Amino acid sequence: MTTNEIINPANLVHKKTDLLTDVPMHYCPGCSHGVVHKLLAEVIDEMGIQEETIGVAPVGCAVFAYNYIDIDWQQAAHGRAPAVATGIKRLLPERYVFTYQGDGDLAAIGTAETIHACNRGENIMIIFINNGIYGMTGGQMAPTTLEGMKTSTSPYGRNVELNGYPLNITKLLAELEGTCYVTRQSVHNVAGVRRAKKAIQKGFENSELKKGTSVIEIVSTCNSGWKLSPAASNDWMVKNMFPAYPLGDLKNV
Amino acid sequence: MAKIKGAVVVDTERCKGCDLCVVACPSDVLALSKELNAKGYNFSYMENPDACIGCAACAYVCPDACITVYKVKLQD
Amino acid sequence: MEEVRLMKGNEAIAEAAIRCGCDGYFGYPITPQSEIMETMMLLKPWETTGMVVLQAESEVAAINMVYGAAGCGKKSMTSSSSPGISLKQEGISYIASAELPCVIVNVMRGGPGLGTIQPSQADYYQSVKGGGHGDYKMIVLAPASVQEMADHTVLAFDLAFKYRTPVMLLADGVIGQMMEKVVLPPFQPRMTEEEIREKYPWGTLGKLKGNKKNVITSLALLSEEMEKTNNHLQAKYREIEKNEVLYEEFQCEDADYLIVAFGTCARVCQKTVEMAREEGIKVGLLRPITLFPFPTETIKKYAEQTKGMLSVEMNAGQMIDDVRLAVNGKVPVEHYGRLGGIVPAPDEVLNALKEKIVK
């Protein structure tokens, strides 16, 4: 059988979901954001909840998330996504509301909003992209930047005496009574992508069951910020990020 | 014995040539082209189509959702 | 039958908000306006109208909760006092740019800094000239009685939705704390989701099949696009200036001199006008009810008739700039004010009028 014969709708195994728009994503080649967007779109599509889902985009590289997933969106001020999501969810309690935030947004400028939304047990899902760097502004140090890791504002490596320690915010959020599901995933290989997708689906299901806040951290790469190729970034992440931010469920109530 | 044979179609204009699919492919099917697409990227293509088993590993890890995967079961 | 009650200005806002079908209030405690949230919590509107009342972790969070709620086409509001309003400026700028309707109450206290908890009008500039970053304005209503605290709450929501803009109710500690009789507005049901979809199709209630997705945002990377957004906002502000100016005139008809004052100061100056007239000085009082849009044309008209104006404010002289712009040098305009939380007395104002204007 020739390749052309195999390429037939009857033999289709995998294709882009229609919920992911045809607008090409602005992310750098190999960026983890694209994979996570795709998973979100696939889960929303498979659960049939497109009409009931409202996303909250952050400030950061994912600010344009609203261009890529075909649902209603609000774009929040830097760090304020959990407060915006609270406003939406409280007035539309039957909707699925999620925020999509980077490490600077969630763990630096928006720490208060994040902790309090989780502590109130808002029935929302927080997608947390942790790549240890400020991508959009050009690779500055983030709260989750590893000790010794070089960024444009820690050009000699993060010095804990000067900058403090990498903030394991997810661990902290798992301690709060209001969170029902706190997990750390990655999307660097097929198994990781599959697990991350299951986690996102569980986050939406928890919202429906009104169990509290679901936090899904995706340990991610920023190959432009890290100044590595996409494939080398994955290897670097496995070697350096995973020991500091180990994968798996931190809480599953 | 049933043999599985697959094929992938890359949306070459959407592809940014990040190489992650090439690394993820267990059968060494994919490679980056020498040619460039309109955006200037060396897009991914099936260099070795006969080896494709339609596992979709490439599509799972693709950040730009530009890979469509097909698969058939062939009887020997 | 109309319902007359004796209550504080802050309580009147809470009652009026619930009655006019407000969907959500998000606040953070600060003196002298905490009774707004306290009253709502006591009244438990979630059991009657279904309105949500939530105490946020900060003023910043509260205004962003309002952003989220308003983005769904819901009637939402927050309240605070001066230092807290400073914290909300980021959110207000985003709300103005994203064209979301909402009501923000500022029961002003003396500043700068932590200042005092006593009444002040020192946030005039901040409210009327922008406050946050970027070229934007909001409609600013200045109530002068407990009755107006209730009435303006209803009006503020109407204007907010008419123009898709934030509206500020700019009161001060006196109006917030004092008790007066008030006729409360009648109950209006909250809008259903179907009604919201029909009337405010831009709201993010979830994208229905066949509809385009709704996106609430204030971002445009292309300058040309952002200029377009700005031009659109400016056109809206010109429209508001044309249609929505509100003011009250007190003994202005034959006035040789005009006092311009809003809120609590206007109440004080009403007495000053009476005292001056007893002495044979023909003084009138113009009370702007909307601070933006400002009654520029009316003041301009009085510049033809009067020999001078006194802008009386509980600040170091802020509204006087707008009075002077309206008068455009035709007659002298002077300022009298007390700072730091002190309310001027009618005789003080009369003395200032004689000293600075009548001569």
XYZ file of C-alpha atoms in Angstrom:
688
model
C 0.000 0.000 0.000
C 1.441 3.366 -0.942
C 1.587 6.363 1.320
C -0.980 8.110 -0.824
C -3.372 5.226 -0.374
C -2.957 5.321 3.388
C -3.706 9.046 3.472
C -7.447 8.617 3.426
C -10.038 9.943 5.896
C -11.029 6.358 6.693
C -7.555 5.736 8.114
C -7.314 8.926 10.179
C -5.674 8.533 13.571
C -4.899 12.054 14.669
C -5.609 15.533 13.409
C -5.781 19.075 14.702
C -9.033 19.731 16.537
C -11.218 22.422 14.979
C -11.259 24.190 18.332
C -7.670 25.148 17.708
C -8.062 27.976 15.224
C -6.179 28.171 11.938
C -4.329 31.272 13.152
C -0.651 30.255 13.317
C 0.566 30.510 16.897
C 3.100 33.259 17.536
C 5.202 31.117 19.835
C 8.827 30.336 19.041
C 9.473 26.989 17.326
C 9.244 24.164 19.854
C 7.554 26.182 22.596
C 5.610 24.151 25.161
C 2.746 26.665 25.045
C 1.626 25.260 21.697
C 1.312 21.729 23.049
C -0.648 22.871 26.103
C -2.976 24.999 23.955
C -3.562 21.985 21.747
C -4.371 19.784 24.745
C -6.790 22.343 26.144
C -8.560 22.588 22.787
C -8.715 18.804 22.456
C -10.135 18.297 25.956
C -12.752 21.039 25.519
C -13.705 19.502 22.176
C -13.860 15.921 23.482
C -15.873 16.939 26.579
C -18.230 18.938 24.336
C -18.017 22.022 26.566
C -17.035 24.678 24.024
C -20.212 26.678 24.653
C -19.717 26.622 28.398
C -16.009 27.373 28.709
C -14.443 30.773 29.345
C -10.681 31.174 29.378
C -8.687 33.881 31.082
C -5.443 34.800 29.333
C -2.560 36.347 31.264
C 0.120 38.876 30.529
C 3.127 37.028 29.209
C 3.751 34.950 26.103
C 0.261 33.439 26.396
C -1.411 36.862 26.240
C -2.688 35.950 22.756
C -4.069 32.559 23.804
C -7.470 33.957 22.853
C -6.459 33.940 19.208
C -5.874 30.194 19.194
C -8.687 28.430 21.035
C -12.176 29.031 19.721
C -13.994 29.837 22.958
C -14.920 33.033 24.805
C -11.945 34.661 26.504
C -11.002 37.509 28.775
C -7.494 38.892 28.886
C -6.439 39.876 32.398
C -3.933 42.375 33.756
C -0.583 40.891 34.809
C -1.117 38.457 37.669
C -4.819 39.164 38.030
C -6.204 36.198 36.094
C -7.409 34.316 39.206
C -9.339 37.415 40.350
C -10.850 37.876 36.886
C -11.736 34.163 36.803
C -13.325 34.527 40.259
C -15.538 37.338 38.961
C -16.614 35.230 35.994
C -17.120 31.989 37.903
C -19.066 33.557 40.769
C -21.565 35.053 38.349
C -21.615 32.076 35.988
C -21.274 29.166 38.431
C -22.248 26.537 35.865
C -19.534 27.502 33.378
C -16.077 26.001 33.069
C -13.601 28.771 33.813
C -9.847 28.387 33.607
C -6.830 30.660 33.821
C -3.671 30.168 31.844
C -0.669 31.734 33.576
C 3.093 31.737 33.421
C 5.473 31.657 36.359
C 5.958 35.431 36.514
C 2.215 36.015 36.304
C 1.238 33.355 38.827
C 4.159 33.185 41.251
C 5.437 36.778 41.337
C 3.040 39.606 40.529
C -0.097 37.496 40.982
C 0.896 35.516 44.073
C -1.812 37.065 46.230
C -4.574 36.582 43.660
C -3.470 32.992 43.052
C -3.213 31.981 46.704
C -6.527 33.571 47.639
C -8.453 32.158 44.695
C -7.098 28.716 45.644
C -7.796 29.319 49.314
C -11.406 30.247 48.579
C -11.614 27.030 46.606
C -12.898 28.786 43.507
C -14.217 26.088 41.198
C -11.800 26.975 38.450
C -8.781 25.356 36.842
C -5.428 27.104 36.863
C -2.992 26.079 34.137
C 0.472 27.103 35.271
C 3.270 27.135 32.716
C 6.553 26.977 34.606
C 9.599 27.512 32.410
C 11.649 29.394 34.981
C 11.937 32.553 32.934
C 10.062 35.634 31.672
C 9.724 34.690 28.023
C 7.814 37.586 26.511
C 9.908 40.395 27.976
C 13.119 38.770 26.821
C 14.326 36.164 29.269
C 14.510 37.810 32.682
C 14.690 35.977 36.008
C 11.416 34.501 37.234
C 10.402 33.425 40.743
C 10.915 29.820 39.624
C 14.328 30.388 37.997
C 16.685 27.720 39.326
C 19.635 28.504 41.538
C 22.608 29.339 39.329
C 20.427 29.593 36.201
C 21.458 32.398 33.872
C 18.869 34.890 32.673
C 19.150 38.442 31.386
C 18.624 39.833 34.898
C 20.741 37.148 36.547
C 23.506 37.042 33.942
C 25.927 35.327 36.337
C 23.307 32.849 37.493
C 20.599 33.176 40.137
C 22.273 33.993 43.414
C 20.023 33.030 46.311
C 21.688 35.545 48.614
C 20.640 38.304 46.261
C 17.431 36.918 44.749
C 16.124 34.361 47.195
C 15.223 30.795 46.351
C 13.275 29.286 43.460
C 9.644 29.447 44.560
C 7.908 26.096 44.664
C 4.488 27.704 44.520
C 2.646 24.555 43.485
C 3.736 22.802 46.675
C 2.453 25.794 48.604
C -0.896 25.725 46.770
C -1.272 22.029 47.552
C -1.244 22.957 51.245
C -4.368 25.084 50.916
C -7.733 23.678 51.937
C -9.396 25.115 48.850
C -7.435 23.125 46.271
C -8.741 19.707 45.321
C -6.247 18.661 42.692
C -2.675 19.890 42.379
C -0.454 18.188 39.877
C 2.800 18.775 38.059
C 3.114 17.524 34.494
C 5.213 18.065 31.388
C 4.677 17.839 27.642
C 8.156 16.947 26.440
C 7.357 13.395 25.307
C 4.379 11.289 24.308
C 3.784 9.841 27.770
C 4.017 13.314 29.305
C 1.574 14.761 26.773
C -0.907 11.963 27.481
C -0.686 12.470 31.252
C -0.953 16.253 30.945
C -4.089 15.863 28.840
C -5.670 13.577 31.447
C -4.811 16.139 34.136
C -6.491 18.945 32.182
C -9.591 16.829 31.715
C -9.652 16.079 35.442
C -9.368 19.805 36.165
C -12.490 20.511 34.114
C -14.314 17.585 35.731
C -13.456 18.906 39.185
C -14.966 22.270 38.207
C -18.173 20.538 37.244
C -18.242 18.632 40.517
C -17.514 21.887 42.406
C -14.705 20.221 44.303
C -12.514 23.313 44.540
C -9.551 24.690 42.654
C -7.491 22.485 40.344
C -3.909 23.571 39.719
C -2.067 21.993 36.829
C 1.546 22.987 36.582
C 3.257 22.157 33.319
C 7.018 22.221 33.695
C 7.906 23.710 30.348
C 10.741 24.828 28.166
C 11.541 28.282 26.851
C 14.173 27.467 24.285
C 14.603 31.102 23.189
C 15.014 32.267 26.771
C 17.232 29.334 27.648
C 19.202 29.838 24.436
C 19.033 26.161 23.485
C 17.432 24.253 20.615
C 13.953 22.841 21.342
C 15.281 19.296 21.639
C 18.212 20.361 23.815
C 15.779 22.375 25.973
C 13.797 19.234 26.679
C 16.960 17.445 27.755
C 18.007 20.395 29.912
C 14.550 20.491 31.511
C 14.647 16.774 32.354
C 18.109 17.127 33.868
C 17.688 20.427 35.723
C 14.029 21.409 36.141
C 12.561 18.024 37.089
C 14.771 17.559 40.199
C 13.608 20.965 41.472
C 10.008 20.527 40.290
C 9.328 16.772 40.372
C 6.427 15.535 38.246
C 3.339 13.867 39.631
C 0.253 14.597 41.718
C 0.882 16.715 44.809
C -2.741 16.476 45.872
C -5.732 14.590 44.585
C -8.802 14.768 46.777
C 0.547 -11.494 11.048
C -0.970 -8.069 10.785
C 1.437 -5.348 9.871
C 0.737 -1.732 10.727
C 1.590 0.939 8.270
C 1.178 4.641 8.773
C 1.611 7.950 7.063
C 1.723 11.550 8.211
C 0.834 14.785 6.469
C 2.612 17.895 7.670
C 0.967 21.289 7.250
C 4.204 22.653 5.880
C 3.148 26.280 6.093
C 2.181 25.961 9.770
C 5.329 23.976 10.645
C 8.137 25.931 12.326
C 10.792 23.247 11.923
C 11.326 22.849 15.666
C 12.552 19.285 15.160
C 10.606 17.875 18.139
C 8.653 15.464 15.928
C 11.868 14.241 14.362
C 13.253 13.468 17.833
C 9.981 11.907 19.035
C 9.559 9.513 16.066
C 10.478 5.994 17.166
C 10.984 4.815 13.561
C 13.188 7.587 12.209
C 10.594 8.501 9.605
C 10.770 12.258 9.809
C 13.430 14.806 8.943
C 13.603 18.516 8.322
C 13.530 19.531 4.687
C 16.306 21.378 2.931
C 13.683 23.706 1.428
C 12.091 26.539 3.353
C 8.416 27.363 3.751
C 7.066 30.896 3.254
C 8.035 31.848 6.814
C 11.580 30.606 6.277
C 11.402 27.404 8.292
C 12.831 23.997 7.274
C 9.602 22.081 7.631
C 9.247 18.486 8.697
C 8.578 15.734 6.120
C 8.592 11.955 5.777
C 12.120 11.156 4.686
C 11.566 7.462 5.248
C 7.804 6.920 4.719
C 7.961 3.125 4.590
C 9.031 2.989 8.238
C 5.982 4.905 9.547
C 3.799 2.906 11.922
C 1.212 5.661 12.436
C 1.893 5.885 16.189
C 1.242 9.654 16.197
C 4.114 10.374 18.584
C 5.104 13.202 16.262
C 1.615 14.698 16.396
C 1.393 14.457 20.190
C 4.554 16.477 20.757
C 4.028 18.926 17.874
C 3.520 22.394 19.420
C 1.875 23.749 16.298
C -0.646 20.985 15.654
C 0.511 20.661 12.081
C 0.708 16.878 11.769
C -2.180 14.677 10.642
C -1.680 10.931 11.075
C -3.172 7.983 9.172
C -2.793 4.284 9.827
C -3.837 0.967 8.225
C -3.553 -2.662 9.295
C -2.212 -4.830 6.505
C -2.671 -8.626 6.449
C 0.384 -10.555 5.258
C -46.094 53.121 47.753
C -42.659 54.680 47.979
C -40.434 53.511 50.763
C -38.863 56.234 52.918
C -36.049 55.272 55.285
C -33.499 56.953 57.489
C -30.057 55.677 56.629
C -26.396 56.411 56.041
C -25.177 57.302 52.580
C -23.082 54.141 52.431
C -26.091 52.023 53.362
C -28.180 53.742 50.695
C -25.664 52.698 48.036
C -25.863 49.079 49.167
C -29.673 49.106 49.195
C -29.908 50.820 45.826
C -27.419 48.438 44.202
C -29.379 45.386 45.294
C -32.648 46.981 44.192
C -31.461 47.980 40.750
C -30.529 44.427 39.819
C -26.796 44.493 40.471
C -25.271 41.054 39.849
C -22.070 41.292 41.813
C -20.243 43.398 44.380
C -16.560 42.843 45.105
C -14.886 44.924 47.807
C -12.234 45.302 50.441
C -12.779 47.061 53.767
C -11.578 50.631 54.190
C -12.914 53.528 56.273
C -15.121 55.533 55.691
C -17.039 53.257 53.308
C -17.017 49.811 54.919
C -20.766 50.002 55.592
C -21.391 49.401 51.891
C -20.107 45.829 52.023
C -21.283 45.333 55.610
C -24.841 46.313 54.645
C -24.811 43.987 51.668
C -23.537 41.096 53.788
C -26.323 41.775 56.311
C -28.988 41.948 53.613
C -27.869 38.641 52.038
C -29.055 39.490 48.513
C -27.803 36.104 47.263
C -30.864 34.665 48.963
C -33.263 37.112 47.336
C -32.088 38.588 44.039
C -29.204 36.165 43.584
C -26.621 38.959 43.694
C -23.099 37.875 44.602
C -21.271 39.766 47.363
C -17.641 38.838 47.886
C -14.911 40.226 50.108
C -11.712 40.156 48.079
C -8.140 39.845 49.312
C -7.271 43.358 48.137
C -8.603 46.332 46.223
C -6.545 45.126 43.275
C -8.273 41.746 43.304
C -11.696 43.367 43.807
C -11.462 45.575 40.718
C -10.251 42.603 38.667
C -13.194 40.529 39.871
C -15.344 43.392 38.618
C -13.495 43.200 35.290
C -14.296 39.490 35.020
C -17.935 39.920 35.979
C -18.444 42.987 33.777
C -16.847 41.120 30.875
C -19.757 38.667 31.088
C -22.212 41.559 30.630
C -23.132 41.434 34.308
C -23.908 44.476 36.452
C -20.962 44.628 38.804
C -19.475 47.133 41.198
C -16.832 47.802 43.785
C -16.329 50.477 46.403
C -13.416 51.881 48.334
C -11.910 55.058 49.696
C -9.003 57.117 48.388
C -5.953 54.916 49.178
C -7.870 51.873 47.968
C -8.974 53.667 44.825
C -5.314 54.343 44.033
C -4.784 50.580 44.059
C -7.696 50.065 41.687
C -6.319 52.400 39.015
C -4.628 49.618 37.053
C -7.903 47.745 36.806
C -9.892 50.866 35.942
C -7.563 51.611 33.034
C -8.018 48.058 31.698
C -11.795 48.306 32.172
C -11.944 51.626 30.299
C -9.833 50.254 27.459
C -11.742 46.972 27.203
C -14.961 49.047 27.300
C -16.577 47.298 30.207
C -19.485 48.803 32.151
C -19.118 48.927 35.909
C -19.635 51.165 38.911
C -16.820 52.217 41.240
C -17.687 54.069 44.442
C -15.058 56.310 46.031
C -16.004 57.670 49.446
C -13.064 60.052 49.633
C -10.885 60.602 52.678
C -7.980 62.958 53.239
C -4.622 62.154 51.664
C -1.965 61.919 50.419
C -0.629 58.621 51.691
C -2.579 56.873 54.390
C -3.812 60.374 55.279
C -6.837 60.542 57.483
C -10.234 58.913 57.645
C -11.996 62.300 57.565
C -13.829 63.573 54.462
C -11.975 65.110 51.547
C -12.379 65.914 47.862
C -8.718 65.567 47.002
C -9.294 62.781 44.443
C -10.922 65.151 41.921
C -7.937 65.072 39.563
C -7.528 61.332 39.927
C -11.203 60.703 39.127
C -11.818 63.274 36.429
C -8.503 63.405 34.578
C -7.877 59.681 34.266
C -6.141 58.247 37.308
C -4.542 55.211 35.738
C -2.307 54.991 32.687
C -3.347 55.911 29.168
C -5.865 58.307 27.640
C -9.180 57.430 29.198
C -11.928 58.998 31.213
C -14.808 57.729 33.227
C -18.113 59.311 33.981
C -17.916 60.824 37.466
C -21.063 61.497 39.510
C -20.831 63.634 42.653
C -23.747 63.005 45.031
C -24.488 65.631 47.689
C -27.098 63.809 49.763
C -28.024 60.359 50.941
C -30.884 60.442 48.447
C -28.412 61.033 45.641
C -26.188 58.193 46.896
C -29.135 55.905 46.145
C -30.253 57.636 42.944
C -26.759 57.919 41.514
C -26.096 54.232 42.069
C -28.978 53.437 39.733
C -27.983 56.185 37.296
C -24.347 55.050 37.342
C -25.291 51.562 36.168
C -27.522 52.986 33.439
C -24.743 55.225 32.128
C -22.131 52.474 32.457
C -24.116 50.171 30.185
C -25.264 52.939 27.841
C -21.650 53.828 27.037
C -19.783 50.645 28.043
C -17.603 52.606 30.407
C -16.652 52.632 34.073
C -18.655 55.147 36.090
C -17.405 56.527 39.373
C -19.638 57.647 42.167
C -17.401 60.215 43.867
C -18.658 60.895 47.359
C -16.837 61.860 50.518
C -16.799 60.756 54.124
C -19.572 63.169 55.107
C -22.092 61.877 52.570
C -21.050 58.307 53.253
C -21.475 58.566 57.003
C -24.333 61.003 57.537
C -27.918 59.833 57.951
C -30.808 61.358 56.049
C -34.165 60.231 54.875
C -34.107 58.511 51.539
C -36.689 57.184 49.127
C -35.291 53.889 47.915
C -35.577 52.935 44.256
C -38.032 50.201 43.289
C -36.826 46.631 42.822
C -35.756 45.680 39.299
C -35.108 42.027 38.560
C -31.577 41.022 37.574
C -31.201 40.347 33.884
C -31.378 36.750 32.741
C -28.583 35.286 30.639
C -30.876 35.308 27.622
C -31.524 39.020 28.126
C -27.801 39.685 28.498
C -27.002 37.779 25.296
C -29.667 39.799 23.519
C -28.705 43.230 24.891
C -24.970 42.844 25.384
C -23.811 40.392 22.719
C -20.182 41.202 23.518
C -20.322 39.446 26.922
C -18.316 36.275 27.517
C -21.161 33.981 28.503
C -19.739 31.102 26.475
C -19.457 30.948 22.688
C -22.600 29.470 21.183
C -22.352 27.405 17.993
C -22.532 29.645 14.957
C -21.481 32.716 16.937
C -18.035 34.253 16.829
C -16.042 34.009 20.029
C -16.097 37.025 22.325
C -12.791 38.333 23.580
C -12.455 40.973 26.269
C -9.046 42.564 25.911
C -7.239 45.888 25.948
C -4.223 44.755 23.956
C -3.254 45.790 20.440
C 0.363 45.386 19.440
C -0.076 47.403 16.249
C 0.032 51.139 16.891
C -2.492 51.812 14.143
C -4.941 49.469 15.824
C -4.359 51.058 19.240
C -4.820 54.517 17.772
C -8.147 53.347 16.393
C -9.162 52.112 19.858
C -8.128 55.463 21.312
C -10.025 57.449 18.692
C -13.085 55.351 19.381
C -12.795 56.026 23.114
C -12.321 59.748 22.540
C -15.393 59.880 20.284
C -17.353 58.192 23.040
C -16.145 60.779 25.578
C -17.216 63.626 23.259
C -20.631 61.972 22.991
C -20.837 61.748 26.790
C -19.874 65.426 27.068
C -22.667 66.278 24.663
C -25.402 64.228 26.339
C -24.801 63.646 29.994
C -23.885 66.900 31.754
C -25.796 67.299 35.002
C -25.698 70.229 37.407
C -27.874 72.081 39.859
C -28.283 75.878 40.072
C -29.143 77.623 43.325
C -30.059 81.330 43.183
C -27.978 81.858 40.064
C -30.487 83.865 38.042
C -29.520 87.315 39.310
C -26.122 86.390 40.720
C -23.219 88.844 40.543
C -20.871 86.215 41.912
C -20.863 82.454 41.499
C -19.696 79.747 43.838
C -18.885 76.432 42.150
C -18.846 73.485 44.528
C -19.756 69.772 44.466
C -20.719 67.152 47.039
C -20.414 68.152 50.687
C -18.940 71.556 49.799
C -22.052 72.383 47.805
C -24.178 71.709 50.889
C -22.007 74.080 52.918
C -22.048 76.751 50.203
C -25.828 76.755 49.983
C -25.766 78.272 53.479
C -23.031 80.690 52.385
C -25.247 81.911 49.546
C -28.076 82.585 51.986
C -25.754 84.422 54.393
C -24.276 86.529 51.588
C -27.699 87.470 50.284
C -28.713 88.583 53.784
C -25.780 90.991 53.541
C -26.951 92.113 50.111
C -24.276 90.296 48.108
C -25.962 88.540 45.211
C -24.265 85.157 45.112
C -25.392 82.001 43.312
C -24.235 78.396 43.609
C -23.559 76.099 40.716
C -23.237 72.476 41.769
C -21.785 70.155 39.129
C -23.452 66.750 39.535
C -21.336 65.210 36.810
C -17.664 66.108 37.223
C -16.926 64.398 33.943
C -18.614 65.539 31.813
C -18.110 68.956 33.401
C -20.749 71.712 33.016
C -18.324 73.818 30.983
C -20.939 75.513 28.813
C -23.030 76.587 31.786
C -20.052 78.057 33.593
C -19.028 79.807 30.386
C -22.490 81.338 30.250
C -22.198 82.601 33.839
C -18.824 84.145 32.998
C -20.815 86.622 30.887
C -23.181 87.472 33.726
C -21.041 87.453 36.876
C -18.073 89.462 38.132
C -16.150 86.577 39.642
C -16.280 82.970 40.774
C -15.074 81.027 43.772
C -14.332 77.320 43.486
C -14.871 75.791 46.914
C -13.333 72.361 47.379
C -11.995 70.183 50.165
C -8.611 70.096 48.476
C -5.812 72.459 47.473
C -7.565 73.552 44.278
C -8.330 70.953 41.649
C -11.757 71.605 40.118
C -10.734 75.260 39.820
C -8.688 74.279 36.751
C -11.835 73.173 34.950
C -13.729 76.278 36.085
C -10.925 78.490 34.786
C -10.831 76.638 31.475
C -14.558 77.248 31.102
C -14.307 80.918 32.090
C -11.266 81.382 29.853
C -10.062 84.537 31.619
C -13.344 86.477 31.341
C -13.706 86.972 35.115
C -11.442 86.229 38.079
C -11.739 82.709 39.484
C -10.317 81.942 42.908
C -10.208 78.884 45.119
C -11.071 78.327 48.739
C -10.523 74.992 50.397
C -9.644 73.109 53.533
C -7.291 70.159 53.492
C -6.583 66.951 55.298
C -10.156 66.055 56.160
C -11.567 69.400 57.336
C -14.948 70.555 56.060
C -15.108 74.351 55.601
C -17.817 76.252 57.504
C -20.274 78.548 55.641
C -18.897 81.729 57.257
C -15.335 80.801 56.333
C -16.436 80.531 52.731
C -18.276 83.850 52.958
C -15.144 85.540 54.293
C -13.078 84.014 51.527
C -15.628 85.163 48.959
C -15.471 88.740 50.238
C -11.685 88.689 50.483
C -10.901 87.093 47.166
C -13.780 87.942 44.844
C -16.223 90.604 46.007
C -13.567 93.107 47.299
